[in-house]
mmCIF file of C-alpha atoms in Angstrom:
data_model
loop_
_atom_site.group_PDB
_atom_site.id
_atom_site.type_symbol
_atom_site.label_atom_id
_atom_site.label_comp_id
_atom_site.label_asym_id
_atom_site.label_seq_id
_atom_site.Cartn_x
_atom_site.Cartn_y
_atom_site.Cartn_z
ATOM 1 C CA UNK K 1342 112.308 92.145 88.891
ATOM 2 C CA UNK K 1343 110.358 92.189 86.553
ATOM 3 C CA UNK K 1344 107.996 89.026 84.853
ATOM 4 C CA UNK K 1345 106.783 88.423 81.576
ATOM 5 C CA UNK K 1346 103.266 87.726 80.898
ATOM 6 C CA UNK K 1347 99.893 86.892 78.885
ATOM 7 C CA UNK K 1348 97.540 88.793 78.456
ATOM 8 C CA UNK K 1349 95.896 85.482 79.841
ATOM 9 C CA UNK K 1350 97.612 85.159 82.261
ATOM 10 C CA UNK K 1351 97.821 88.344 83.591
ATOM 11 C CA UNK K 1352 93.711 87.892 83.827
ATOM 12 C CA UNK K 1353 93.955 84.821 84.979
ATOM 13 C CA UNK K 1354 96.776 86.266 87.743
ATOM 14 C CA UNK K 1355 94.176 88.668 88.708
ATOM 15 C CA UNK K 1356 91.511 86.256 89.356
ATOM 16 C CA UNK K 1357 93.538 83.838 90.927
ATOM 17 C CA UNK K 1358 94.755 87.028 93.550
ATOM 18 C CA UNK K 1359 91.278 87.790 94.244
ATOM 19 C CA UNK K 1360 89.832 83.864 94.642
ATOM 20 C CA UNK K 1361 87.854 82.994 92.192
ATOM 21 C CA UNK K 1362 88.983 80.642 89.623
ATOM 22 C CA UNK K 1363 87.635 77.310 90.503
ATOM 23 C CA UNK K 1364 87.137 76.053 94.032
ATOM 24 C CA UNK K 1365 86.083 78.528 96.142
ATOM 25 C CA UNK K 1366 89.153 79.221 98.128
ATOM 26 C CA UNK K 1367 87.621 80.854 101.432
ATOM 27 C CA UNK K 1368 85.758 79.681 103.035
ATOM 28 C CA UNK K 1369 83.119 80.726 105.759
ATOM 29 C CA UNK K 1370 83.639 83.666 108.532
ATOM 30 C CA UNK K 1371 87.309 82.778 108.753
ATOM 31 C CA UNK K 1372 87.803 83.654 105.360
ATOM 32 C CA UNK K 1373 86.360 86.318 105.119
ATOM 33 C CA UNK K 1374 89.776 87.477 107.225
ATOM 34 C CA UNK K 1375 92.160 85.600 105.004
ATOM 35 C CA UNK K 1376 90.044 87.696 102.146
ATOM 36 C CA UNK K 1377 91.045 91.021 103.602
ATOM 37 C CA UNK K 1378 94.071 89.671 104.639
ATOM 38 C CA UNK K 1379 95.388 89.028 100.873
ATOM 39 C CA UNK K 1380 94.234 92.480 99.178
ATOM 40 C CA UNK K 1381 93.622 94.672 102.855
ATOM 41 C CA UNK K 1382 89.478 95.992 102.761
ATOM 42 C CA UNK K 1383 85.864 96.434 101.105
ATOM 43 C CA UNK K 1384 84.724 99.743 99.969
ATOM 44 C CA UNK K 1385 81.156 99.851 102.087
ATOM 45 C CA UNK K 1386 77.989 101.926 100.398
ATOM 46 C CA UNK K 1387 75.191 101.606 101.356
ATOM 47 C CA UNK K 1388 72.946 101.062 98.327
ATOM 48 C CA UNK K 1389 71.225 98.212 99.072
ATOM 49 C CA UNK K 1390 69.319 96.988 95.863
ATOM 50 C CA UNK K 1391 70.205 93.189 95.812
ATOM 51 C CA UNK K 1392 72.754 93.907 98.641
ATOM 52 C CA UNK K 1393 75.139 96.754 100.099
ATOM 53 C CA UNK K 1394 78.893 96.196 98.007
ATOM 54 C CA UNK K 1395 80.699 94.976 100.795
ATOM 55 C CA UNK K 1396 78.418 91.317 100.851
ATOM 56 C CA UNK K 1397 78.234 91.729 97.602
ATOM 57 C CA UNK K 1398 82.038 91.744 97.423
ATOM 58 C CA UNK K 1399 82.161 88.723 99.732
ATOM 59 C CA UNK K 1400 79.100 86.554 98.208
ATOM 60 C CA UNK K 1401 81.069 86.614 95.402
ATOM 61 C CA UNK K 1402 84.449 84.902 96.977
ATOM 62 C CA UNK K 1403 82.934 83.371 99.994
ATOM 63 C CA UNK K 1404 82.020 79.745 100.137
ATOM 64 C CA UNK K 1405 79.239 79.601 102.825
ATOM 65 C CA UNK K 1406 78.986 83.228 103.221
ATOM 66 C CA UNK K 1407 76.065 85.081 104.589
ATOM 67 C CA UNK K 1408 74.800 88.453 105.409
ATOM 68 C CA UNK K 1409 74.648 87.781 110.173
ATOM 69 C CA UNK K 1410 78.876 86.952 109.032
ATOM 70 C CA UNK K 1411 80.050 89.715 108.713
ATOM 71 C CA UNK K 1412 77.582 91.773 110.949
ATOM 72 C CA UNK K 1413 79.210 89.521 113.608
ATOM 73 C CA UNK K 1414 82.865 89.828 112.788
ATOM 74 C CA UNK K 1415 81.972 94.277 112.406
ATOM 75 C CA UNK K 1416 79.993 94.363 115.781
ATOM 76 C CA UNK K 1417 80.342 91.271 117.758
ATOM 77 C CA UNK K 1418 83.811 89.921 117.163
ATOM 78 C CA UNK K 1419 85.187 93.809 116.747
ATOM 79 C CA UNK K 1420 87.640 91.755 114.358
ATOM 80 C CA UNK K 1421 86.669 94.108 111.603
ATOM 81 C CA UNK K 1422 85.666 97.972 111.797
ATOM 82 C CA UNK K 1423 84.105 100.934 109.246
ATOM 83 C CA UNK K 1424 86.810 103.311 109.382
ATOM 84 C CA UNK K 1425 88.526 105.576 105.886
ATOM 85 C CA UNK K 1426 90.815 104.041 102.812
ATOM 86 C CA UNK K 1427 89.836 104.137 100.084
ATOM 87 C CA UNK K 1428 86.935 105.948 100.949
ATOM 88 C CA UNK K 1429 84.306 104.628 103.682
ATOM 89 C CA UNK K 1430 86.003 100.948 103.635
ATOM 90 C CA UNK K 1431 85.911 97.545 106.496
ATOM 91 C CA UNK K 1432 89.393 96.496 107.072
ATOM 92 C CA UNK K 1433 90.620 94.779 109.716
ATOM 93 C CA UNK K 1434 90.613 96.278 113.427
ATOM 94 C CA UNK K 1435 94.571 95.620 113.707
ATOM 95 C CA UNK K 1436 95.077 98.085 110.390
ATOM 96 C CA UNK K 1437 94.208 101.051 112.138
ATOM 97 C CA UNK K 1438 97.273 101.345 113.941
ATOM 98 C CA UNK K 1439 97.733 102.351 110.561
ATOM 99 C CA UNK K 1440 95.419 104.071 109.238
ATOM 100 C CA UNK K 1441 95.236 106.757 112.905
ATOM 101 C CA UNK K 1442 97.345 108.952 110.550
ATOM 102 C CA UNK K 1443 94.232 109.761 108.663
ATOM 103 C CA UNK K 1444 92.459 110.718 111.345
ATOM 104 C CA UNK K 1445 94.777 114.016 111.046
ATOM 105 C CA UNK K 1446 93.388 115.326 107.892
ATOM 106 C CA UNK K 1447 90.352 115.830 109.870
ATOM 107 C CA UNK K 1448 91.627 117.075 113.250
ATOM 108 C CA UNK K 1449 93.300 120.078 111.026
ATOM 109 C CA UNK K 1450 90.720 120.815 108.587
ATOM 110 C CA UNK K 1451 88.926 123.585 109.967
ATOM 111 C CA UNK K 1452 84.947 122.400 112.092
ATOM 112 C CA UNK K 1453 81.900 124.343 111.411
ATOM 113 C CA UNK K 1454 81.195 126.746 114.772
ATOM 114 C CA UNK K 1455 77.852 124.857 115.103
ATOM 115 C CA UNK K 1456 79.546 121.426 115.346
ATOM 116 C CA UNK K 1457 82.489 122.934 117.727
ATOM 117 C CA UNK K 1458 79.923 124.048 120.083
ATOM 118 C CA UNK K 1459 78.036 120.948 120.444
ATOM 119 C CA UNK K 1460 80.933 118.297 120.309
ATOM 120 C CA UNK K 1461 82.254 118.430 124.038
ATOM 121 C CA UNK K 1462 78.535 117.206 125.098
ATOM 122 C CA UNK K 1463 77.926 114.670 122.357
ATOM 123 C CA UNK K 1464 81.448 113.015 123.881
ATOM 124 C CA UNK K 1465 79.706 113.496 127.276
ATOM 125 C CA UNK K 1466 76.589 111.827 126.731
ATOM 126 C CA UNK K 1467 78.220 108.260 125.628
ATOM 127 C CA UNK K 1468 80.619 108.510 127.877
ATOM 128 C CA UNK K 1469 77.934 107.752 130.117
ATOM 129 C CA UNK K 1470 75.134 106.386 128.550
ATOM 130 C CA UNK K 1471 77.237 104.390 125.306
ATOM 131 C CA UNK K 1472 76.677 103.856 122.052
ATOM 132 C CA UNK K 1473 74.013 107.001 120.602
ATOM 133 C CA UNK K 1474 72.376 107.376 117.523
ATOM 134 C CA UNK K 1475 71.674 110.815 115.855
ATOM 135 C CA UNK K 1476 67.619 110.134 116.090
ATOM 136 C CA UNK K 1477 68.936 110.475 120.175
ATOM 137 C CA UNK K 1478 70.136 114.035 119.653
ATOM 138 C CA UNK K 1479 67.864 116.976 119.588
ATOM 139 C CA UNK K 1480 70.070 118.952 117.089
ATOM 140 C CA UNK K 1481 67.544 119.606 114.659
ATOM 141 C CA UNK K 1482 68.071 122.804 112.550
ATOM 142 C CA UNK K 1483 70.623 122.434 109.520
ATOM 143 C CA UNK K 1484 73.804 123.212 109.308
ATOM 144 C CA UNK K 1485 75.759 123.120 105.340
ATOM 145 C CA UNK K 1486 77.885 119.778 104.746
ATOM 146 C CA UNK K 1487 80.203 118.337 102.389
ATOM 147 C CA UNK K 1488 77.349 118.232 99.117
ATOM 148 C CA UNK K 1489 74.359 118.754 100.822
ATOM 149 C CA UNK K 1490 72.630 119.995 103.457
ATOM 150 C CA UNK K 1491 71.810 117.820 106.653
ATOM 151 C CA UNK K 1492 70.579 118.168 110.560
ATOM 152 C CA UNK K 1493 73.993 118.927 113.614
ATOM 153 C CA UNK K 1494 73.264 116.186 115.293
ATOM 154 C CA UNK K 1495 74.542 113.648 112.301
ATOM 155 C CA UNK K 1496 76.824 116.108 111.448
ATOM 156 C CA UNK K 1497 78.859 116.246 114.820
ATOM 157 C CA UNK K 1498 78.820 112.894 114.891
ATOM 158 C CA UNK K 1499 80.389 112.259 111.069
ATOM 159 C CA UNK K 1500 82.534 115.054 112.429
ATOM 160 C CA UNK K 1501 83.495 113.485 115.678
ATOM 161 C CA UNK K 1502 84.013 109.721 113.429
ATOM 162 C CA UNK K 1503 86.619 111.516 111.044
ATOM 163 C CA UNK K 1504 88.529 112.788 113.608
ATOM 164 C CA UNK K 1505 89.438 108.823 115.302
ATOM 165 C CA UNK K 1506 87.440 110.569 118.600
ATOM 166 C CA UNK K 1507 84.251 107.814 117.897
ATOM 167 C CA UNK K 1508 83.705 104.568 116.117
ATOM 168 C CA UNK K 1509 81.375 102.486 115.256
ATOM 169 C CA UNK K 1510 79.377 100.983 117.118
ATOM 170 C CA UNK K 1511 76.828 98.988 115.504
ATOM 171 C CA UNK K 1512 74.736 99.642 112.966
ATOM 172 C CA UNK K 1513 70.387 99.003 112.848
ATOM 173 C CA UNK K 1514 69.006 99.295 108.585
ATOM 174 C CA UNK K 1515 70.522 102.230 107.537
ATOM 175 C CA UNK K 1516 70.969 104.215 111.047
ATOM 176 C CA UNK K 1517 74.366 104.338 112.452
ATOM 177 C CA UNK K 1518 75.254 104.020 116.344
ATOM 178 C CA UNK K 1519 78.614 105.826 117.467
ATOM 179 C CA UNK K 1520 80.957 104.991 121.064
ATOM 180 C CA UNK K 1521 83.668 105.609 121.956
ATOM 181 C CA UNK K 1522 86.604 104.429 121.431
ATOM 182 C CA UNK K 1523 86.855 102.747 124.889
ATOM 183 C CA UNK K 1524 84.137 101.411 124.735
ATOM 184 C CA UNK K 1525 84.382 98.551 121.304
ATOM 185 C CA UNK K 1526 88.023 98.449 120.837
ATOM 186 C CA UNK K 1527 90.045 96.539 122.470
ATOM 187 C CA UNK K 1528 93.420 98.092 124.942
ATOM 188 C CA UNK K 1529 95.982 96.748 122.554
ATOM 189 C CA UNK K 1530 94.996 99.129 119.675
ATOM 190 C CA UNK K 1531 93.722 102.017 120.995
ATOM 191 C CA UNK K 1532 97.651 102.690 122.991
ATOM 192 C CA UNK K 1533 98.977 100.936 120.197
ATOM 193 C CA UNK K 1534 102.166 103.033 118.882
ATOM 194 C CA UNK K 1535 101.791 104.420 115.476
ATOM 195 C CA UNK K 1536 102.962 102.209 112.673
ATOM 196 C CA UNK K 1537 103.969 105.076 109.769
ATOM 197 C CA UNK K 1538 104.777 107.856 111.450
ATOM 198 C CA UNK K 1539 106.058 110.553 107.820
ATOM 199 C CA UNK K 1540 103.938 111.498 105.327
ATOM 200 C CA UNK K 1541 105.908 110.398 102.723
ATOM 201 C CA UNK K 1542 106.104 106.643 104.239
ATOM 202 C CA UNK K 1543 102.583 106.914 104.346
ATOM 203 C CA UNK K 1544 101.793 107.264 101.168
ATOM 204 C CA UNK K 1545 103.807 104.397 99.881
ATOM 205 C CA UNK K 1546 102.500 101.901 101.867
ATOM 206 C CA UNK K 1547 98.648 103.285 100.858
ATOM 207 C CA UNK K 1548 99.731 102.823 97.460
ATOM 208 C CA UNK K 1549 101.526 99.233 98.067
ATOM 209 C CA UNK K 1550 97.731 98.461 99.946
ATOM 210 C CA UNK K 1551 95.714 99.847 96.680
ATOM 211 C CA UNK K 1552 97.904 97.648 94.294
ATOM 212 C CA UNK K 1553 96.846 94.724 96.658
ATOM 213 C CA UNK K 1554 93.307 95.473 97.004
ATOM 214 C CA UNK K 1555 93.318 95.606 93.124
ATOM 215 C CA UNK K 1556 96.072 92.851 92.013
ATOM 216 C CA UNK K 1557 97.211 93.899 89.307
ATOM 217 C CA UNK K 1558 97.314 97.932 88.488
ATOM 218 C CA UNK K 1559 99.539 100.098 86.527
ATOM 219 C CA UNK K 1560 100.940 103.983 87.737
ATOM 220 C CA UNK K 1561 98.180 106.325 86.278
ATOM 221 C CA UNK K 1562 95.930 108.032 87.478
ATOM 222 C CA UNK K 1563 93.326 105.772 89.068
ATOM 223 C CA UNK K 1564 89.970 105.855 91.164
ATOM 224 C CA UNK K 1565 91.808 102.893 92.809
ATOM 225 C CA UNK K 1566 93.968 106.029 94.639
ATOM 226 C CA UNK K 1567 90.918 107.485 95.316
ATOM 227 C CA UNK K 1568 90.990 109.121 99.207
ATOM 228 C CA UNK K 1569 94.950 109.387 98.915
ATOM 229 C CA UNK K 1570 95.226 113.355 99.195
ATOM 230 C CA UNK K 1571 98.161 114.877 97.418
ATOM 231 C CA UNK K 1572 99.635 111.845 95.015
ATOM 232 C CA UNK K 1573 99.803 113.691 91.724
ATOM 233 C CA UNK K 1574 101.586 112.462 89.041
ATOM 234 C CA UNK K 1575 104.933 113.574 89.975
ATOM 235 C CA UNK K 1576 105.005 112.341 93.837
ATOM 236 C CA UNK K 1577 102.835 108.874 92.117
ATOM 237 C CA UNK K 1578 106.473 108.051 90.333
ATOM 238 C CA UNK K 1579 108.122 108.436 93.293
ATOM 239 C CA UNK K 1580 105.858 106.309 95.503
ATOM 240 C CA UNK K 1581 106.792 103.433 92.395
ATOM 241 C CA UNK K 1582 110.283 103.719 92.231
ATOM 242 C CA UNK K 1583 110.668 103.531 96.047
ATOM 243 C CA UNK K 1584 109.043 101.061 96.519
ATOM 244 C CA UNK K 1585 110.381 98.574 93.547
ATOM 245 C CA UNK K 1586 113.363 99.673 94.926
ATOM 246 C CA UNK K 1587 112.385 98.209 98.284
ATOM 247 C CA UNK K 1588 110.914 95.335 96.549
ATOM 248 C CA UNK K 1589 107.125 96.096 97.964
ATOM 249 C CA UNK K 1590 106.902 95.262 94.513
ATOM 250 C CA UNK K 1591 108.082 93.887 91.065
ATOM 251 C CA UNK K 1592 106.931 94.652 87.679
ATOM 252 C CA UNK K 1593 104.775 93.277 85.273
ATOM 253 C CA UNK K 1594 105.324 93.470 81.315
ATOM 254 C CA UNK K 1595 102.181 91.897 79.047
ATOM 255 C CA UNK K 1596 102.990 90.214 75.543
ATOM 256 C CA UNK K 1597 102.191 92.568 73.499
ATOM 257 C CA UNK K 1598 101.489 96.097 75.259
ATOM 258 C CA UNK K 1599 103.574 98.961 76.335
ATOM 259 C CA UNK K 1600 102.064 99.735 79.778
ATOM 260 C CA UNK K 1601 104.015 98.814 82.578
ATOM 261 C CA UNK K 1602 102.042 96.496 85.114
ATOM 262 C CA UNK K 1603 102.588 96.273 89.346
ATOM 263 C CA UNK K 1604 101.455 93.707 91.410
ATOM 264 C CA UNK K 1605 102.775 92.992 95.465
ATOM 265 C CA UNK K 1606 105.595 91.042 96.047
ATOM 266 C CA UNK K 1607 103.051 89.218 98.315
ATOM 267 C CA UNK K 1608 101.443 87.739 95.269
ATOM 268 C CA UNK K 1609 104.690 85.825 93.430
ATOM 269 C CA UNK K 1610 103.387 82.610 94.389
ATOM 270 C CA UNK K 1611 100.236 83.899 92.211
ATOM 271 C CA UNK K 1612 102.605 84.973 88.918
ATOM 272 C CA UNK K 1613 103.458 81.111 89.051
ATOM 273 C CA UNK K 1614 99.584 78.933 89.740
ATOM 274 C CA UNK K 1615 98.923 82.109 86.347
ATOM 275 C CA UNK K 1616 101.728 80.752 84.471
ATOM 276 C CA UNK K 1617 100.804 77.365 85.117
ATOM 277 C CA UNK K 1618 97.993 76.664 82.716
ATOM 278 C CA UNK K 1619 95.765 74.451 84.846
ATOM 279 C CA UNK K 1620 91.767 73.468 84.357
ATOM 280 C CA UNK K 1621 89.501 74.753 86.614
ATOM 281 C CA UNK K 1622 86.363 74.046 87.474
ATOM 282 C CA UNK K 1623 83.975 76.167 85.899
ATOM 283 C CA UNK K 1624 81.918 78.943 87.929
ATOM 284 C CA UNK K 1625 79.920 82.275 87.489
ATOM 285 C CA UNK K 1626 79.775 84.946 89.603
ATOM 286 C CA UNK K 1627 78.362 88.020 90.274
ATOM 287 C CA UNK K 1628 80.672 91.159 90.828
ATOM 288 C CA UNK K 1629 79.442 93.981 93.081
ATOM 289 C CA UNK K 1630 80.094 97.227 91.591
ATOM 290 C CA UNK K 1631 82.414 99.180 94.189
ATOM 291 C CA UNK K 1632 84.660 95.235 93.763
ATOM 292 C CA UNK K 1633 88.180 96.448 94.577
ATOM 293 C CA UNK K 1634 89.133 94.112 91.534
ATOM 294 C CA UNK K 1635 86.833 97.072 89.850
ATOM 295 C CA UNK K 1636 88.318 99.891 91.009
ATOM 296 C CA UNK K 1637 90.424 100.703 88.123
ATOM 297 C CA UNK K 1638 87.326 100.156 85.282
ATOM 298 C CA UNK K 1639 89.582 101.583 82.724
ATOM 299 C CA UNK K 1640 92.804 98.964 83.371
ATOM 300 C CA UNK K 1641 89.213 96.074 83.453
ATOM 301 C CA UNK K 1642 88.762 97.221 80.131
ATOM 302 C CA UNK K 1643 92.943 96.714 78.407
ATOM 303 C CA UNK K 1644 93.120 93.963 80.490
ATOM 304 C CA UNK K 1645 89.711 92.111 79.837
ATOM 305 C CA UNK K 1646 87.937 93.894 77.395
ATOM 306 C CA UNK K 1647 84.949 94.839 79.234
ATOM 307 C CA UNK K 1648 83.300 98.250 79.527
ATOM 308 C CA UNK K 1649 82.412 98.489 82.611
ATOM 309 C CA UNK K 1650 80.691 101.588 84.582
ATOM 310 C CA UNK K 1651 78.710 101.925 87.891
ATOM 311 C CA UNK K 1652 75.753 104.479 86.436
ATOM 312 C CA UNK K 1653 73.843 104.642 89.683
ATOM 313 C CA UNK K 1654 75.100 108.869 89.653
ATOM 314 C CA UNK K 1655 73.737 108.644 85.595
ATOM 315 C CA UNK K 1656 70.410 110.605 85.019
ATOM 316 C CA UNK K 1657 68.863 107.781 83.164
ATOM 317 C CA UNK K 1658 67.707 109.036 79.878
ATOM 318 C CA UNK K 1659 71.781 108.660 79.305
ATOM 319 C CA UNK K 1660 72.777 105.619 80.496
ATOM 320 C CA UNK K 1661 73.754 102.820 78.571
ATOM 321 C CA UNK K 1662 71.893 100.157 81.138
ATOM 322 C CA UNK K 1663 70.865 100.253 84.424
ATOM 323 C CA UNK K 1664 70.644 101.879 87.847
ATOM 324 C CA UNK K 1665 72.290 98.970 89.579
ATOM 325 C CA UNK K 1666 73.672 97.106 87.069
ATOM 326 C CA UNK K 1667 76.343 93.618 88.600
ATOM 327 C CA UNK K 1668 79.342 92.422 86.256
ATOM 328 C CA UNK K 1669 78.835 88.387 84.887
ATOM 329 C CA UNK K 1670 82.082 86.823 85.407
ATOM 330 C CA UNK K 1671 82.055 82.799 83.637
ATOM 331 C CA UNK K 1672 85.692 81.227 83.994
ATOM 332 C CA UNK K 1673 88.009 84.002 82.509
ATOM 333 C CA UNK K 1674 86.278 86.053 81.084
ATOM 334 C CA UNK K 1675 83.623 88.343 81.884
ATOM 335 C CA UNK K 1676 80.470 87.669 79.534
ATOM 336 C CA UNK K 1677 78.208 90.201 80.565
ATOM 337 C CA UNK K 1678 75.838 92.934 83.116
ATOM 338 C CA UNK K 1679 72.934 92.283 85.132
ATOM 339 C CA UNK K 1680 70.253 93.760 86.654
ATOM 340 C CA UNK K 1681 68.106 92.386 89.587
ATOM 341 C CA UNK K 1682 66.327 93.934 92.722
ATOM 342 C CA UNK K 1683 65.201 92.153 95.964
ATOM 343 C CA UNK K 1684 61.462 93.233 96.157
ATOM 344 C CA UNK K 1685 61.432 91.972 100.164
ATOM 345 C CA UNK K 1686 58.208 92.407 100.407
ATOM 346 C CA UNK K 1687 57.132 90.299 98.270
ATOM 347 C CA UNK K 1688 60.435 88.337 98.925
ATOM 348 C CA UNK K 1689 61.319 88.231 95.252
ATOM 349 C CA UNK K 1690 64.070 88.500 93.465
ATOM 350 C CA UNK K 1691 63.122 90.436 91.025
ATOM 351 C CA UNK K 1692 65.696 89.824 87.456
ATOM 352 C CA UNK K 1693 65.387 92.990 85.707
ATOM 353 C CA UNK K 1694 67.036 92.581 82.725
ATOM 354 C CA UNK K 1695 71.372 90.394 81.243
ATOM 355 C CA UNK K 1696 73.161 91.500 79.123
ATOM 356 C CA UNK K 1697 76.072 89.808 77.358
ATOM 357 C CA UNK K 1698 78.905 90.825 75.058
ATOM 358 C CA UNK K 1699 78.530 90.585 71.309
ATOM 359 C CA UNK K 1700 79.189 87.611 70.052
ATOM 360 C CA UNK K 1701 78.674 85.787 73.736
ATOM 361 C CA UNK K 1702 77.149 82.002 73.038
ATOM 362 C CA UNK K 1703 76.914 79.670 75.768
ATOM 363 C CA UNK K 1704 76.560 75.944 76.407
ATOM 364 C CA UNK K 1705 73.648 74.540 77.803
ATOM 365 C CA UNK K 1706 75.824 74.162 80.741
ATOM 366 C CA UNK K 1707 77.203 77.379 80.609
ATOM 367 C CA UNK K 1708 73.080 78.204 80.308
ATOM 368 C CA UNK K 1709 72.591 75.933 83.848
ATOM 369 C CA UNK K 1710 75.594 77.251 86.095
ATOM 370 C CA UNK K 1711 73.902 81.151 85.159
ATOM 371 C CA UNK K 1712 70.550 79.716 85.763
ATOM 372 C CA UNK K 1713 71.976 77.759 89.413
ATOM 373 C CA UNK K 1714 74.143 81.169 90.654
ATOM 374 C CA UNK K 1715 70.817 83.346 90.039
ATOM 375 C CA UNK K 1716 69.175 80.912 92.560
ATOM 376 C CA UNK K 1717 71.521 80.882 95.528
ATOM 377 C CA UNK K 1718 71.779 85.181 95.040
ATOM 378 C CA UNK K 1719 67.863 84.230 96.152
ATOM 379 C CA UNK K 1720 68.566 81.963 98.573
ATOM 380 C CA UNK K 1721 71.126 83.981 99.773
ATOM 381 C CA UNK K 1722 68.624 87.488 99.565
ATOM 382 C CA UNK K 1723 65.876 84.387 101.582
ATOM 383 C CA UNK K 1724 63.863 85.165 98.527
ATOM 384 C CA UNK K 1725 61.247 83.045 98.268
ATOM 385 C CA UNK K 1726 60.876 83.175 93.837
ATOM 386 C CA UNK K 1727 62.648 84.555 91.339
ATOM 387 C CA UNK K 1728 60.482 86.532 88.805
ATOM 388 C CA UNK K 1729 62.229 87.139 85.367
ATOM 389 C CA UNK K 1730 60.918 90.464 83.755
ATOM 390 C CA UNK K 1731 63.573 88.791 80.142
ATOM 391 C CA UNK K 1732 64.252 85.817 78.525
ATOM 392 C CA UNK K 1733 67.427 85.448 77.577
ATOM 393 C CA UNK K 1734 68.608 82.000 76.811
ATOM 394 C CA UNK K 1735 67.195 81.368 72.773
ATOM 395 C CA UNK K 1736 69.526 84.745 72.787
ATOM 396 C CA UNK K 1737 72.730 82.863 73.667
ATOM 397 C CA UNK K 1738 72.564 80.008 73.753
ATOM 398 C CA UNK K 1739 74.989 78.319 71.434
ATOM 399 C CA UNK K 1740 73.738 75.639 69.169
ATOM 400 C CA UNK K 1741 75.370 72.505 69.686
#
């Protein structure tokens, strides 16, 4: 089965799927769980210039969202957990029954000899004393670890975590506290039978999950597939073909475009709504750099005519915009980018710059929406004031 959409309908589908059009579809803590039911995961990143990535993802979608809600769901209610999907992510705890298979990759990796010597000591210490951080261990020698050298204590804890022998109990600022799964997870999760028992079915499940997270995806090399090992072109084609035959995905054609796109079969109703040409309440949102909808930036560029790259690792002289810049979504279009920072010592939100897309002219009501969104962003971070280092109103205000 296939569907044909106009480019505008395809955009609207993506935005409806993500909860970005009209009134907020997700509300409070329950809304966070409903959003994850719909999309699967939220990518985690610890950088906090104007909010960590998961917080930014949720503040753009969840009515009444507060940072404490995510903390509670992760570390008190234990309905969410941090584990690997696309890099480190936040998932519903039930998904561990599927994601357990990822640990085999790490169990089969050759571990550092120094780490191997201290693993059992660490596991025994945690079993006897409860959760610990790397600061509670006195293994201070530096060892080679991934892309940098680090303390043996940190590397050993991370290695055990990758293998599923530890879980993150909670975080205090940037410090992670690790515990045994039995100290955190309910028995039904620990003892559950693995849902997937062979590599190809696991690859299919993961690709389907990425399609659900982005909303609309093509069968091309994509950053949306990061973290899925051995997914080369031929393997990816077989997976897509199998998912089509099982009717877990459907093909989408966009008028005037030769590429084929795909959606989860769970999202057929969203297709129907996207074709209904409804009028939606106006809305402005600031998206996270690693928002699931933005994972394939070439796809976003094609569908929304919006070029966006995360320039945090780009040397400053080569940046087009700024260190930590958020896309600005107005209704059904990306109208620009905004760079903000929380200056916590002064309790202020610093609006450092706004870059509007070429030709953007906003009505007075739209300028008000944007200013109101910045005000709400300040409140979200519990800052007391806003400071602008730029003036943008006259540049984009439509003369009306």
